[in-house]
GROMACS .gro file of C-alpha atoms in nm:
model
  204
    1MET     CA    1   0.000   0.000   0.000
    2PHE     CA    2   0.282   0.243   0.087
    3ARG     CA    3   0.468   0.156  -0.231
    4CYS     CA    4   0.153   0.228  -0.434
    5LEU     CA    5   0.116   0.571  -0.278
    6ILE     CA    6   0.480   0.649  -0.359
    7THR     CA    7   0.433   0.528  -0.715
    8ASN     CA    8   0.122   0.742  -0.762
    9TYR     CA    9   0.304   1.038  -0.614
   10CYS     CA   10   0.594   0.991  -0.856
   11ARG     CA   11   0.364   0.969  -1.151
   12ALA     CA   12   0.181   1.283  -1.043
   13GLN     CA   13   0.511   1.462  -0.996
   14ARG     CA   14   0.635   1.358  -1.342
   15LEU     CA   15   0.303   1.468  -1.495
   16ALA     CA   16   0.326   1.804  -1.320
   17LEU     CA   17   0.682   1.856  -1.441
   18LEU     CA   18   0.582   1.763  -1.798
   19THR     CA   19   0.287   2.002  -1.789
   20ALA     CA   20   0.506   2.282  -1.658
   21ALA     CA   21   0.764   2.219  -1.931
   22LEU     CA   22   0.498   2.230  -2.203
   23ALA     CA   23   0.356   2.551  -2.057
   24ILE     CA   24   0.701   2.712  -2.055
   25SER     CA   25   0.762   2.602  -2.417
   26ALA     CA   26   0.429   2.747  -2.529
   27THR     CA   27   0.504   3.072  -2.346
   28VAL     CA   28   0.838   3.106  -2.525
   29ALA     CA   29   0.709   2.997  -2.867
   30ILE     CA   30   0.418   3.240  -2.886
   31PRO     CA   31   0.623   3.563  -2.870
   32VAL     CA   32   0.881   3.427  -3.116
   33THR     CA   33   0.611   3.330  -3.366
   34GLY     CA   34   0.444   3.667  -3.329
   35LEU     CA   35   0.775   3.845  -3.379
   36VAL     CA   36   0.846   3.657  -3.703
   37LEU     CA   37   0.503   3.739  -3.842
   38ALA     CA   38   0.541   4.104  -3.747
   39GLN     CA   39   0.869   4.129  -3.939
   40SER     CA   40   0.734   3.966  -4.257
   41PRO     CA   41   0.712   4.228  -4.537
   42PRO     CA   42   0.365   4.296  -4.680
   43ALA     CA   43   0.274   4.169  -5.026
   44ASP     CA   44   0.374   4.444  -5.271
   45ALA     CA   45   0.369   4.272  -5.608
   46ILE     CA   46   0.252   4.492  -5.895
   47SER     CA   47   0.293   4.480  -6.273
   48LEU     CA   48   0.205   4.693  -6.573
   49VAL     CA   49  -0.051   4.471  -6.745
   50ASN     CA   50  -0.048   4.643  -7.087
   51ARG     CA   51   0.329   4.703  -7.103
   52ASP     CA   52   0.348   4.512  -7.434
   53ARG     CA   53   0.067   4.717  -7.591
   54GLN     CA   54   0.030   5.073  -7.710
   55MET     CA   55  -0.101   5.252  -7.401
   56VAL     CA   56  -0.027   5.609  -7.513
   57GLU     CA   57  -0.236   5.783  -7.780
   58ARG     CA   58  -0.050   6.070  -7.944
   59LYS     CA   59  -0.230   6.375  -8.084
   60LYS     CA   60  -0.132   6.587  -8.383
   61ASP     CA   61  -0.027   6.886  -8.172
   62GLY     CA   62   0.208   6.676  -7.956
   63ASP     CA   63  -0.032   6.612  -7.667
   64PHE     CA   64  -0.111   6.258  -7.561
   65VAL     CA   65  -0.349   6.046  -7.353
   66ALA     CA   66  -0.200   5.765  -7.143
   67ARG     CA   67  -0.397   5.463  -7.023
   68PRO     CA   68  -0.167   5.238  -6.813
   69ILE     CA   69  -0.328   4.933  -6.652
   70PHE     CA   70  -0.179   4.797  -6.329
   71SER     CA   71  -0.237   4.453  -6.180
   72ARG     CA   72  -0.367   4.605  -5.856
   73GLN     CA   73  -0.509   4.931  -5.733
   74VAL     CA   74  -0.252   5.200  -5.655
   75GLY     CA   75  -0.292   5.477  -5.403
   76VAL     CA   76  -0.063   5.725  -5.581
   77LEU     CA   77   0.067   5.740  -5.938
   78TYR     CA   78   0.343   5.974  -6.059
   79TYR     CA   79   0.476   6.036  -6.410
   80ALA     CA   80   0.749   6.228  -6.589
   81ILE     CA   81   0.891   6.242  -6.943
   82ARG     CA   82   1.247   6.161  -7.050
   83HIS     CA   83   1.444   6.188  -7.371
   84PRO     CA   84   1.479   5.839  -7.527
   85ASP     CA   85   1.843   5.883  -7.635
   86SER     CA   86   2.010   6.091  -7.365
   87GLY     CA   87   1.780   5.994  -7.079
   88ASP     CA   88   1.751   6.360  -6.977
   89TRP     CA   89   1.444   6.460  -6.781
   90LEU     CA   90   1.227   6.687  -6.994
   91THR     CA   91   0.960   6.756  -6.733
   92ASN     CA   92   0.911   6.766  -6.360
   93THR     CA   93   0.736   6.477  -6.183
   94TYR     CA   94   0.358   6.510  -6.172
   95ARG     CA   95   0.089   6.328  -5.977
   96VAL     CA   96  -0.209   6.174  -6.154
   97GLN     CA   97  -0.541   6.304  -6.028
   98GLY     CA   98  -0.842   6.077  -6.085
   99GLY     CA   99  -0.897   5.873  -6.401
  100GLU     CA  100  -0.925   5.543  -6.210
  101ASN     CA  101  -1.124   5.263  -6.371
  102HIS     CA  102  -1.153   4.901  -6.255
  103LEU     CA  103  -1.132   4.656  -6.549
  104ALA     CA  104  -1.136   4.277  -6.569
  105GLU     CA  105  -0.757   4.270  -6.624
  106GLY     CA  106  -0.663   4.530  -6.363
  107TRP     CA  107  -0.688   4.898  -6.271
  108GLU     CA  108  -0.663   5.157  -6.549
  109TYR     CA  109  -0.545   5.512  -6.479
  110THR     CA  110  -0.618   5.756  -6.761
  111PHE     CA  111  -0.452   6.097  -6.776
  112GLU     CA  112  -0.379   6.362  -7.039
  113TYR     CA  113  -0.066   6.562  -7.112
  114PRO     CA  114  -0.039   6.853  -7.081
  115ALA     CA  115  -0.285   6.912  -6.799
  116LEU     CA  116  -0.107   7.217  -6.657
  117GLY     CA  117   0.005   7.536  -6.825
  118GLU     CA  118   0.361   7.493  -6.697
  119GLN     CA  119   0.411   7.159  -6.871
  120PRO     CA  120   0.633   7.195  -7.180
  121ASP     CA  121   0.510   7.114  -7.530
  122LEU     CA  122   0.626   6.796  -7.703
  123HIS     CA  123   0.709   6.782  -8.071
  124PRO     CA  124   0.450   6.555  -8.239
  125GLU     CA  125   0.711   6.397  -8.467
  126GLU     CA  126   0.951   6.296  -8.188
  127VAL     CA  127   0.942   5.990  -7.964
  128PHE     CA  128   0.963   6.021  -7.585
  129LEU     CA  129   0.972   5.795  -7.280
  130LEU     CA  130   0.695   5.813  -7.021
  131MET     CA  131   0.812   5.715  -6.672
  132LEU     CA  132   0.543   5.583  -6.434
  133ALA     CA  133   0.619   5.551  -6.062
  134VAL     CA  134   0.413   5.382  -5.789
  135PRO     CA  135   0.521   5.408  -5.421
  136ARG     CA  136   0.597   5.079  -5.248
  137GLN     CA  137   0.358   4.983  -4.971
  138GLY     CA  138   0.642   4.922  -4.727
  139GLY     CA  139   0.837   5.236  -4.822
  140GLY     CA  140   1.168   5.261  -5.006
  141ASP     CA  141   1.224   5.304  -5.379
  142HIS     CA  142   0.922   5.337  -5.606
  143HIS     CA  143   0.806   5.077  -5.854
  144THR     CA  144   0.915   5.223  -6.189
  145PHE     CA  145   0.772   5.143  -6.533
  146TYR     CA  146   0.836   5.292  -6.878
  147ALA     CA  147   0.606   5.339  -7.176
  148LEU     CA  148   0.667   5.477  -7.524
  149VAL     CA  149   0.517   5.810  -7.630
  150PRO     CA  150   0.502   5.744  -8.005
  151VAL     CA  151   0.506   5.974  -8.305
  152HIS     CA  152   0.162   6.097  -8.405
  153GLN     CA  153  -0.003   5.882  -8.673
  154PRO     CA  154  -0.309   6.027  -8.853
  155LYS     CA  155  -0.617   5.806  -8.833
  156GLY     CA  156  -0.888   5.999  -9.018
  157LEU     CA  157  -0.976   5.939  -9.385
  158TRP     CA  158  -0.872   6.289  -9.491
  159ASP     CA  159  -0.546   6.254  -9.296
  160ARG     CA  160  -0.472   5.929  -9.477
  161VAL     CA  161  -0.541   6.098  -9.814
  162LEU     CA  162  -0.304   6.382  -9.729
  163GLY     CA  163  -0.049   6.130  -9.605
  164SER     CA  164  -0.063   5.944  -9.933
  165LEU     CA  165   0.031   6.272 -10.106
  166ASP     CA  166   0.341   6.312  -9.892
  167PRO     CA  167   0.629   6.413 -10.127
  168ASP     CA  168   0.868   6.169  -9.957
  169ARG     CA  169   0.633   5.880 -10.022
  170TRP     CA  170   0.586   5.988 -10.383
  171ALA     CA  171   0.963   6.013 -10.428
  172ARG     CA  172   1.011   5.659 -10.300
  173ALA     CA  173   0.731   5.532 -10.523
  174ALA     CA  174   0.870   5.717 -10.826
  175ALA     CA  175   1.215   5.572 -10.764
  176LYS     CA  176   1.063   5.224 -10.752
  177TRP     CA  177   0.879   5.285 -11.079
  178VAL     CA  178   1.199   5.406 -11.243
  179VAL     CA  179   1.391   5.096 -11.134
  180GLN     CA  180   1.114   4.868 -11.252
  181GLY     CA  181   1.093   5.051 -11.585
  182VAL     CA  182   1.467   5.033 -11.646
  183HIS     CA  183   1.469   4.667 -11.547
  184GLY     CA  184   1.188   4.588 -11.791
  185THR     CA  185   1.359   4.778 -12.071
  186LEU     CA  186   1.687   4.593 -12.017
  187CYS     CA  187   1.503   4.261 -12.021
  188GLY     CA  188   1.347   4.351 -12.355
  189VAL     CA  189   1.682   4.458 -12.502
  190PHE     CA  190   1.866   4.142 -12.395
  191GLU     CA  191   1.585   3.914 -12.510
  192GLY     CA  192   1.581   4.092 -12.846
  193VAL     CA  193   1.956   4.060 -12.893
  194PHE     CA  194   1.986   3.698 -12.787
  195GLN     CA  195   1.647   3.593 -12.925
  196THR     CA  196   1.569   3.398 -12.607
  197ASP     CA  197   1.379   3.443 -12.286
  198ILE     CA  198   1.591   3.529 -11.982
  199ALA     CA  199   1.488   3.325 -11.676
  200ASN     CA  200   1.301   3.531 -11.410
  201CYS     CA  201   1.364   3.854 -11.596
  202ARG     CA  202   1.006   3.968 -11.625
  203GLY     CA  203   0.923   3.863 -11.273
  204GLY     CA  204   1.226   4.027 -11.110
   0.00000   0.00000   0.00000
């Protein structure tokens, strides 16, 4: 009977020690786990969805309308314009106001340039780089994207008619006609002299 009481006491003591050890382990593990989670950086992935498409519409006077689409909603969007060859900054950095539209593929932010009187004019027949910047959610350097500001291309019927009368285009066409005419004449001369057809002459 005495031995049984001692045995039960030992078991109870071992159980108490085990419970205390588990409690201490849990007490230590909870703060460490919480600390690791607190230091984990927030998700900040973002991409320019239409980076491989023409997102900037150029106008004949040099103005343009930009429609970048981002993979997630952005709180702030900045833009500036650079020279494509030298990389020089041609404008200050401006903040986009409004123009937010939720699409199936992402968030579109539409803005026009120029929107302020202080913004410099852009030559309609020159290409530029549009820099887009989105602040990171955790701070630090901005997410930076680039888009092409293309040369203005007429789209109207009358513009296409006037474009077809461009002297440069006519000069290139006339030069082609001259080469083709001379080629055809030489084919006729050689065929007349040698009294035989020259292979691929008429088709060349």
